[in-house]
Short mmCIF file of C-alpha atoms in Angstrom, two decimals:
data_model
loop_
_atom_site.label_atom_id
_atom_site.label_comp_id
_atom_site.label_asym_id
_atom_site.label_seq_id
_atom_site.Cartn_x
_atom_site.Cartn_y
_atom_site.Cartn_z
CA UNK Z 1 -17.77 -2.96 11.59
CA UNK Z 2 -17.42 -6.42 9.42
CA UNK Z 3 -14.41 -6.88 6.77
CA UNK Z 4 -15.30 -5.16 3.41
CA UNK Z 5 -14.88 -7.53 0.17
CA UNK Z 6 -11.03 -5.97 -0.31
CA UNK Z 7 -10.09 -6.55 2.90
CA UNK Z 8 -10.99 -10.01 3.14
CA UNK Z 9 -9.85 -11.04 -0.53
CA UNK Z 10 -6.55 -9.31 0.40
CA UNK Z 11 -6.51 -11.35 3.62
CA UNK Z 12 -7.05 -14.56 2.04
CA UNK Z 13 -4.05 -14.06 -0.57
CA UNK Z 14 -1.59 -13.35 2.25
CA UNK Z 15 -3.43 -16.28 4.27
CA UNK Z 16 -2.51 -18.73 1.11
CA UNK Z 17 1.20 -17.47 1.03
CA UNK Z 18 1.32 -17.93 4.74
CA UNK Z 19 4.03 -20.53 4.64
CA UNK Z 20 6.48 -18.77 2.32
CA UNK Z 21 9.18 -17.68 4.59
CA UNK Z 22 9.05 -14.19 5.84
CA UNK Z 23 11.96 -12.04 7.16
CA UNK Z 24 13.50 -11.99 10.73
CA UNK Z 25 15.97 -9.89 10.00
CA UNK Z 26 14.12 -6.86 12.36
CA UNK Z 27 13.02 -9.63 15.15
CA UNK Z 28 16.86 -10.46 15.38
CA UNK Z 29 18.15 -6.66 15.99
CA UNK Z 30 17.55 -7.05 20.01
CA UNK Z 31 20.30 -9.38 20.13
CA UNK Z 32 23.78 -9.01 19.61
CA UNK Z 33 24.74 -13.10 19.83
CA UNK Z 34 21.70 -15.39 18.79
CA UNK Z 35 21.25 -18.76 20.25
CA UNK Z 36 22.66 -17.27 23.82
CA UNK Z 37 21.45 -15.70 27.13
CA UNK Z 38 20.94 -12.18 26.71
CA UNK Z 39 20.44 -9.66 29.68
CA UNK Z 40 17.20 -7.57 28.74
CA UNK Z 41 15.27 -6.54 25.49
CA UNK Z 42 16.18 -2.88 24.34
CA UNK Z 43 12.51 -2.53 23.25
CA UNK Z 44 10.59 -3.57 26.40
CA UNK Z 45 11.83 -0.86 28.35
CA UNK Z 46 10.23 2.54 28.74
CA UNK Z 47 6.52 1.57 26.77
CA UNK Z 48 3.99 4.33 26.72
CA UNK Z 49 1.07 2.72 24.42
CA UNK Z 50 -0.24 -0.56 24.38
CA UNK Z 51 -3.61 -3.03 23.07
CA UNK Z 52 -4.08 -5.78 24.79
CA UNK Z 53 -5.80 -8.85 23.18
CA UNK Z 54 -7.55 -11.00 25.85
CA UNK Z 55 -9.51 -13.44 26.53
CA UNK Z 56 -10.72 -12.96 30.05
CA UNK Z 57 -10.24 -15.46 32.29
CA UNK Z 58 -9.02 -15.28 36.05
CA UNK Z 59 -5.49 -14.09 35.05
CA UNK Z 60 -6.09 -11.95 32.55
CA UNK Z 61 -8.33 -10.14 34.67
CA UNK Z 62 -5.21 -9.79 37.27
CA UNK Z 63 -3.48 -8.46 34.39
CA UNK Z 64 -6.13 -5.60 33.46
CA UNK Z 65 -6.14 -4.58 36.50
CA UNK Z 66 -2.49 -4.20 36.73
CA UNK Z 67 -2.27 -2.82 33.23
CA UNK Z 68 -5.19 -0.43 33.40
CA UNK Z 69 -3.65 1.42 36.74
CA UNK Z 70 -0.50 2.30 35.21
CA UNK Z 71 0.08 5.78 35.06
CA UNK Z 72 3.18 5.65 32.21
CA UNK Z 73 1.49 3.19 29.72
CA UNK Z 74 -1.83 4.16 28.19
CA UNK Z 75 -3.88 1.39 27.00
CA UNK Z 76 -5.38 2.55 23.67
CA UNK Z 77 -7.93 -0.34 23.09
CA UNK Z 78 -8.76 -3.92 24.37
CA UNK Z 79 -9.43 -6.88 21.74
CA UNK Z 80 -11.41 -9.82 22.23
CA UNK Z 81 -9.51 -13.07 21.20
CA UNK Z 82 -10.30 -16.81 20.89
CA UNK Z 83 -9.11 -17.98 24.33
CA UNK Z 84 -10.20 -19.47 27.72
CA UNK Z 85 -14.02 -19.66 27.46
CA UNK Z 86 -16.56 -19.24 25.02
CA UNK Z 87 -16.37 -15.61 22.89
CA UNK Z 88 -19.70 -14.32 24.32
CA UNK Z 89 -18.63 -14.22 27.85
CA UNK Z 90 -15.35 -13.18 26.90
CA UNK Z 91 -16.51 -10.19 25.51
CA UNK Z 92 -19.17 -10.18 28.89
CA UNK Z 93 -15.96 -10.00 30.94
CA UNK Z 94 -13.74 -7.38 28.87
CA UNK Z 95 -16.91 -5.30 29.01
CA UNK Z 96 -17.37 -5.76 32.76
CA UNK Z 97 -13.98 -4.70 33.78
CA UNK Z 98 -13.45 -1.80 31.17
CA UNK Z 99 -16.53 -0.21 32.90
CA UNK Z 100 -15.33 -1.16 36.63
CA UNK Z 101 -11.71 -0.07 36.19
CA UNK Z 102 -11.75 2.97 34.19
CA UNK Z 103 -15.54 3.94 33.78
CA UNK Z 104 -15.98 2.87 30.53
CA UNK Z 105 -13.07 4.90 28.77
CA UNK Z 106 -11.28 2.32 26.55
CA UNK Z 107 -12.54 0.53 23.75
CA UNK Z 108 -13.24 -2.81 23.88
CA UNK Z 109 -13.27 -4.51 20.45
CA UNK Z 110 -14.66 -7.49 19.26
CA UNK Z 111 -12.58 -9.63 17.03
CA UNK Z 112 -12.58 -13.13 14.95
CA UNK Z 113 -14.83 -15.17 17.26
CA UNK Z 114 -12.74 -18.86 16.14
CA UNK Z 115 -8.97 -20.02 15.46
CA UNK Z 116 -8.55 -18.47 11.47
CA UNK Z 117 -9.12 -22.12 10.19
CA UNK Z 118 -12.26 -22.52 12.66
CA UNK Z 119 -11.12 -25.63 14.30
CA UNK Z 120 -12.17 -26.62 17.89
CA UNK Z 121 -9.65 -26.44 20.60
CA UNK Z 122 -9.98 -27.37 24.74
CA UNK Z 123 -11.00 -24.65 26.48
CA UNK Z 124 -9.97 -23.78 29.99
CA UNK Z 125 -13.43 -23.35 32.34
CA UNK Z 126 -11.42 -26.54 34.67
CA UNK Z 127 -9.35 -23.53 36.10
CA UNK Z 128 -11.04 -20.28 35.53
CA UNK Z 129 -14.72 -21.32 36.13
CA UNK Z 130 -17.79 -21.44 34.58
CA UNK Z 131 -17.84 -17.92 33.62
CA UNK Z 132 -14.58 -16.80 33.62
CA UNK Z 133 -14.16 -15.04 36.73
CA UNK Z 134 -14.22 -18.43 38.53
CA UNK Z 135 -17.64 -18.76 39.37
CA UNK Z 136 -18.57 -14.62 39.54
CA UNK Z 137 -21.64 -13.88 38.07
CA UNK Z 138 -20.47 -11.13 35.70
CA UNK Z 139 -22.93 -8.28 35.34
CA UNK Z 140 -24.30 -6.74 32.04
CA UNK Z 141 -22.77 -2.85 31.61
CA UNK Z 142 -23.59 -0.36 29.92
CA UNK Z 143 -20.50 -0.09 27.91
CA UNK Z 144 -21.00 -1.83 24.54
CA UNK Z 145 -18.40 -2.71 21.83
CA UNK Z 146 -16.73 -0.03 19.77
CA UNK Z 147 -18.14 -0.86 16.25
CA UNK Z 148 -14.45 -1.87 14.19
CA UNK Z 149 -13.46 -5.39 13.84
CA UNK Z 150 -10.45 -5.88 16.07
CA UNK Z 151 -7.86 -6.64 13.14
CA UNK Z 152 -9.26 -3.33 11.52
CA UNK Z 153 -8.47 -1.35 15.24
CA UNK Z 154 -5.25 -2.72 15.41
CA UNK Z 155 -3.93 -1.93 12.08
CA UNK Z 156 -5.24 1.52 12.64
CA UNK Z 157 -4.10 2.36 16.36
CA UNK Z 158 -0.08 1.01 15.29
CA UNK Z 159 0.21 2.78 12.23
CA UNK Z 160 -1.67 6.25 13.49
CA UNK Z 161 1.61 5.46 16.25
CA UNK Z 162 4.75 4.30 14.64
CA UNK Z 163 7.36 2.77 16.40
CA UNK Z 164 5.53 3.25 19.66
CA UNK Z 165 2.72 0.52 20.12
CA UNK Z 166 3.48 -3.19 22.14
CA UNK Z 167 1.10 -5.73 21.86
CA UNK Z 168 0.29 -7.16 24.71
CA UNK Z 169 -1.31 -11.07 23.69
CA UNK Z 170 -3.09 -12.61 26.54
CA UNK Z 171 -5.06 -15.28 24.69
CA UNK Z 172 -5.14 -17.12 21.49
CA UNK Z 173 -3.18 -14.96 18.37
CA UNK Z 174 -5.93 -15.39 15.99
CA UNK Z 175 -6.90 -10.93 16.37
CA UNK Z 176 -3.37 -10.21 15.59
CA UNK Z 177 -2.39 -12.72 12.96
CA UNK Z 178 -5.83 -11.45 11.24
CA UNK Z 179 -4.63 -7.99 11.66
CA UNK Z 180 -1.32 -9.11 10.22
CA UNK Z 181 -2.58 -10.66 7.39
CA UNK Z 182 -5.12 -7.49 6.77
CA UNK Z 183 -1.66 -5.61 6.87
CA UNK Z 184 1.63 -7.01 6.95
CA UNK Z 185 3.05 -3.42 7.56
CA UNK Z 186 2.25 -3.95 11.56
CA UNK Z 187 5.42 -6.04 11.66
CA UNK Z 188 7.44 -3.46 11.22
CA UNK Z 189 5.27 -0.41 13.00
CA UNK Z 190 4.74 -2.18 16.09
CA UNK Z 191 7.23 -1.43 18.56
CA UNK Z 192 6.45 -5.42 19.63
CA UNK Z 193 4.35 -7.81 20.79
CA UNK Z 194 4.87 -10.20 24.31
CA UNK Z 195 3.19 -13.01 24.07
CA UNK Z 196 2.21 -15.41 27.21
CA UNK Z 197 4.20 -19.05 27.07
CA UNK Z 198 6.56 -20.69 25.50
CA UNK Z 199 8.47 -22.94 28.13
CA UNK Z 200 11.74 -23.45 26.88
CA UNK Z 201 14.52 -25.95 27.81
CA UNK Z 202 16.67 -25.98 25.09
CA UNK Z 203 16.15 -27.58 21.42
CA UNK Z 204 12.59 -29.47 21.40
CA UNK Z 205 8.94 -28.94 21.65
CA UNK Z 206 6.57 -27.71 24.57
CA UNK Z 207 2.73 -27.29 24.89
CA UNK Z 208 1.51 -23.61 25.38
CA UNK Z 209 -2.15 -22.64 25.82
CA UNK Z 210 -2.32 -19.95 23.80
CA UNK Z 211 -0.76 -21.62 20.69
CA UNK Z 212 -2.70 -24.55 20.76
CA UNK Z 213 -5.79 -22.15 20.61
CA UNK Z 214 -4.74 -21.05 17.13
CA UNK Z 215 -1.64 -22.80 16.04
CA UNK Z 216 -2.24 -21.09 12.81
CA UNK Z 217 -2.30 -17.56 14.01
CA UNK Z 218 0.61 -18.24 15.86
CA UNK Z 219 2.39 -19.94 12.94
CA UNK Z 220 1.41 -16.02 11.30
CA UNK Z 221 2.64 -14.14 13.84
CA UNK Z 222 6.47 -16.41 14.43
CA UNK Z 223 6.53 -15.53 11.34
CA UNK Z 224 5.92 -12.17 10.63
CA UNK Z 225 8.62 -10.18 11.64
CA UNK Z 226 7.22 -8.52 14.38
CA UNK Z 227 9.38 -8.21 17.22
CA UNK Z 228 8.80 -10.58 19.67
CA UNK Z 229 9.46 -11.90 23.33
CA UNK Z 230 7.81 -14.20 25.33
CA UNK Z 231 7.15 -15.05 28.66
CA UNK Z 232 8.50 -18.52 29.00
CA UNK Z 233 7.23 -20.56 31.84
CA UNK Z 234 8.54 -19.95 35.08
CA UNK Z 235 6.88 -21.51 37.87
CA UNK Z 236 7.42 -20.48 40.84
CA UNK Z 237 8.54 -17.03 39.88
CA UNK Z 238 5.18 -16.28 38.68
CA UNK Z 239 3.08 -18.16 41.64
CA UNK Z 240 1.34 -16.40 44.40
CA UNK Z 241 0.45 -18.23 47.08
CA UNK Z 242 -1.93 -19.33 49.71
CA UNK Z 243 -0.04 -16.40 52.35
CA UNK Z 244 0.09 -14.53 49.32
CA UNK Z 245 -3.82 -14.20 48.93
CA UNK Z 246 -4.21 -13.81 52.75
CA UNK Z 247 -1.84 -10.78 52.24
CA UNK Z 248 -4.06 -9.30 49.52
CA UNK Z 249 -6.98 -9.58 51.71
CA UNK Z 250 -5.73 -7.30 54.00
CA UNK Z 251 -5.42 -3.99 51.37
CA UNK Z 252 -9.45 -3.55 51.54
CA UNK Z 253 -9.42 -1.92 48.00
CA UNK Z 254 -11.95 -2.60 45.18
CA UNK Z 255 -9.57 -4.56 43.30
CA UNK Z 256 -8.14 -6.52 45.73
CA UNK Z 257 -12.01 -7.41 46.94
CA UNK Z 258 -12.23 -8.11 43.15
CA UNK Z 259 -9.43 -10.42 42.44
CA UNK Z 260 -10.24 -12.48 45.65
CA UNK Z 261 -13.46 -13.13 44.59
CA UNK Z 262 -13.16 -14.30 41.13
CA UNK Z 263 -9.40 -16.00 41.77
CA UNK Z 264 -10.24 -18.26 44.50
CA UNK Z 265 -11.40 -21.31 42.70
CA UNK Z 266 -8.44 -20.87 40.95
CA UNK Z 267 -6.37 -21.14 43.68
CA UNK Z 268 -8.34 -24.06 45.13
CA UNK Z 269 -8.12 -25.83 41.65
CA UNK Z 270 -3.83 -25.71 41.74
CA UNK Z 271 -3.07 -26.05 45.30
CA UNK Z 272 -5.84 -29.52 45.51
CA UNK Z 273 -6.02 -30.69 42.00
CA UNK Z 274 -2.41 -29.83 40.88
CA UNK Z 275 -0.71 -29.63 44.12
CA UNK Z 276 1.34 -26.92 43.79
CA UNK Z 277 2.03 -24.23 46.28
CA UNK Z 278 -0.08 -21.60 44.91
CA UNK Z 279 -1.49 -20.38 41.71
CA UNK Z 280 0.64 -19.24 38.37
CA UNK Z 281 0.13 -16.24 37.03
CA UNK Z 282 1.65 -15.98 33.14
CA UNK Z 283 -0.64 -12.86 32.18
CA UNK Z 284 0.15 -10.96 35.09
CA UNK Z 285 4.06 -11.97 34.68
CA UNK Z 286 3.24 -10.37 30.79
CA UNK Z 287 2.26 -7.29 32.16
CA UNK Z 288 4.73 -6.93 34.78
CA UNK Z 289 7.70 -7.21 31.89
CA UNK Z 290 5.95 -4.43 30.39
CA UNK Z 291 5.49 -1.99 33.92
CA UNK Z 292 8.68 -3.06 35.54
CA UNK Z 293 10.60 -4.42 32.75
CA UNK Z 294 13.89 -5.48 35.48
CA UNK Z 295 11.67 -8.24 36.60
CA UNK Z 296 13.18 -10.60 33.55
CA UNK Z 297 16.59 -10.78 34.51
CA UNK Z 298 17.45 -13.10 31.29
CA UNK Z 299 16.35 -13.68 27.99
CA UNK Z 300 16.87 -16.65 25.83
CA UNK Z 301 16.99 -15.81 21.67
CA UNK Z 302 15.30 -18.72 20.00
CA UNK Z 303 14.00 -19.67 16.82
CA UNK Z 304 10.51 -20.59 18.13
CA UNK Z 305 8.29 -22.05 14.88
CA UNK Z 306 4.72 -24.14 15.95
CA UNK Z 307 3.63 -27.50 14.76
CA UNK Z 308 0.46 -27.31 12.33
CA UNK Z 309 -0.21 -30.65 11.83
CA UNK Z 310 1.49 -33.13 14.52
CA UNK Z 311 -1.39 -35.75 15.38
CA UNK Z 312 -0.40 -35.56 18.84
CA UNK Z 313 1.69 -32.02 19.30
CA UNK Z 314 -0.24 -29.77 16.79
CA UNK Z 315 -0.06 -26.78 18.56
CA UNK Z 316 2.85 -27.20 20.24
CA UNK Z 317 6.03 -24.84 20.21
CA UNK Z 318 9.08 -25.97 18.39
CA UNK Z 319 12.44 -24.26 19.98
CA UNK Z 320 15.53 -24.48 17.91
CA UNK Z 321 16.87 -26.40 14.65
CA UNK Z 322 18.39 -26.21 11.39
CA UNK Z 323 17.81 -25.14 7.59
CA UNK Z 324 16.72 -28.44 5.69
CA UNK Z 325 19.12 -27.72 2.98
CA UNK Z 326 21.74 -25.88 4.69
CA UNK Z 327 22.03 -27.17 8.19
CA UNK Z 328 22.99 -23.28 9.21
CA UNK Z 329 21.22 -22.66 12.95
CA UNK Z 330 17.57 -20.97 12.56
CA UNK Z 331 18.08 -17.14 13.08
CA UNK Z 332 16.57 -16.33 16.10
CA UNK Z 333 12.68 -14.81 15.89
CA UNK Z 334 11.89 -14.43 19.66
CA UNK Z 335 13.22 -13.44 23.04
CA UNK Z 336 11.87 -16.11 25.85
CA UNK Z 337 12.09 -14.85 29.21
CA UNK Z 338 14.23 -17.49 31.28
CA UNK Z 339 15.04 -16.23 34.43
CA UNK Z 340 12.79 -13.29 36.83
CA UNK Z 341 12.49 -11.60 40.05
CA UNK Z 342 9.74 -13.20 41.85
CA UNK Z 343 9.90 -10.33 44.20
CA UNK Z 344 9.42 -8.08 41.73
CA UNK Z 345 6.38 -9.96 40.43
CA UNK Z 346 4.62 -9.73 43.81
CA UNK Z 347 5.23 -6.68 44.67
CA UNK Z 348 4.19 -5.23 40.83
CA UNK Z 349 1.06 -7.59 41.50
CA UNK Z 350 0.10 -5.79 45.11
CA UNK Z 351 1.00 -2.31 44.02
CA UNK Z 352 -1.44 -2.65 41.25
CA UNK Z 353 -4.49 -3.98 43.74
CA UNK Z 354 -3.42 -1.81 46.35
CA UNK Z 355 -4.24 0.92 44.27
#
């Protein structure tokens, strides 16, 4: 289903406010001392419902997987977002593992095919292949699209569920900064969203995938209200390894035979190209926060604003800082994971493709 006149008119107003300030002042009630470590998020724990906006690639399809076996959290839909490779294959991909995993049962939506201001940005085939699943051939289904817009299904699955739905961002934010725009009232119906990145070492600036996809969607979202942590970038917490793999091979389960196959370039890729001891996993590590929520054993609360227009860093996450005309500290607008379990990881990781 495509935008109606009102809903896009309505969208562009908000889009030309989009950078008056908005209020924190609900992001900021999961801390009781902003600025400072903080043991856990109140609202991560115990989620029931969740959408998860993707944009398959290797990881996210590690993160499916986990996501779609739970037997406490209900996935509710699955939105197509800007992301890792081109939107076509994306939605191939989403398509492809809604009908493997769970027969077709969960609607997949299409969303905003390009970042909100339709700007190019590098995509990521180098590490997750040339179509998506490493080099996989996916397969045509027989599951097709559900026929809303992605902004228009999220807006309508929070607010039918109050106070109950996480978003769970994989890819680019441009889906949920539409939907935010479309209805500002998600902020504050959405139980939260986690988003994937955000390495943060104190006051400064880092690159993150995701952002640089859509730096205006993200600049939306930061913005909005919404409740928000992030996964930060942990390393070797969220790596699994060469042994690791070898381990997997042994569970002789769909999934498992699954992952191996369209994870193995990626593996290849960061152990010769990047020389690291295995392969990072940031989606998965999003999903594990969400199905065993003690694997983030700290939280950071930042103020966490993107650059829009840097010639070199647009795109980039900007941690920290001061009013212009105050010099008061930046309330804090996100919770950035800093320090996990790695064990916990794993073993979240092989329960799920044990299964």
């Amino acid at each position: 289903m495509s935008l109606d006149r009102r809903q896009f008119l309505a969208g562009g107003a908000l889009l030309t406010s989009a950078l008056m300030p908005l209020d924190h002042s609900r992001a900021q009630t999961a801390w009781t001392v902003l600025g400072q470590p903080v043991a856990s998020v109140p609202w991560l724990r115990d989620v029931r419902r969740v959408i998860i906006d993707t944009d398959p690639g290797t990881d996210d399809l590690l993160a499916i997987i986990m996501m779609l076996g739970s037997t406490r959290i209900t996935t509710e839909a699955i939105t197509v977002t800007p992301g890792n490779i081109g939107y076509e294959q994306e939605v191939r991909n989403t398509l492809f593992l809604v009908q493997t995993l769970k027969n077709g049962t969960i609607p997949v939506h299409r969303g905003i095919d390009h970042p909100l201001l339709g700007r190019s940005y590098p995509a990521a085939g180098f590490i997750h292949g040339r179509y998506g699943f490493g080099d996989m051939v996916v397969p045509e289904v027989a599951l097709k699209p559900a026929p809303d817009h992605a902004a228009l299904a999220i807006s309508r699955i929070v607010s039918a569920h109050p106070g109950e739905m996480v978003l769970l961002a994989l890819g680019g934010l441009s889906n949920i900064a539409l939907a935010l725009l479309l209805d500002p009232s998600i902020a504050r119906k959405a139980r939260g969203i986690v988003i994937v990145g955000g390495r943060y070492e104190g006051i400064g600036t880092s690159v993150s995938f995701n952002a640089m996809v859509d730096p205006e969607a993200a600049d939306i979202v930061l913005r909005s209200g919404l409740p928000i942590a992030m996964t930060g970038s942990l390393g070797e917490t969220e790596m699994l390894t060469q042994a690791d793999f070898d381990q997997i091979a042994t569970f002789g389960t769909a999934k498992s035979a699954l992952f191996l196959k369209s994870n193995a370039e990626r593996l290849k890729f960061e152990t010769e190209k990047r020389h690291k001891p295995g392969a990072t996993y940031a989606d998965p590590f999003a999903a594990t926060m969400l199905l065993e929520p003690s694997v983030a054993l700290q939280f950071e609360a930042v103020h966490v604003a993107v650059e829009l227009s840097g010639t070199e860093t647009r795109g980039s996450y900007v941690f920290g800082g001061t009013h212009i005309y105050t010099g008061d500290a930046l309330p804090a607008n996100v919770a950035i994971c800093s320090r996990a379990s790695h064990e916990i990881f794993r073993d979240t990781v092989f329960q799920a493709l044990r299964a």
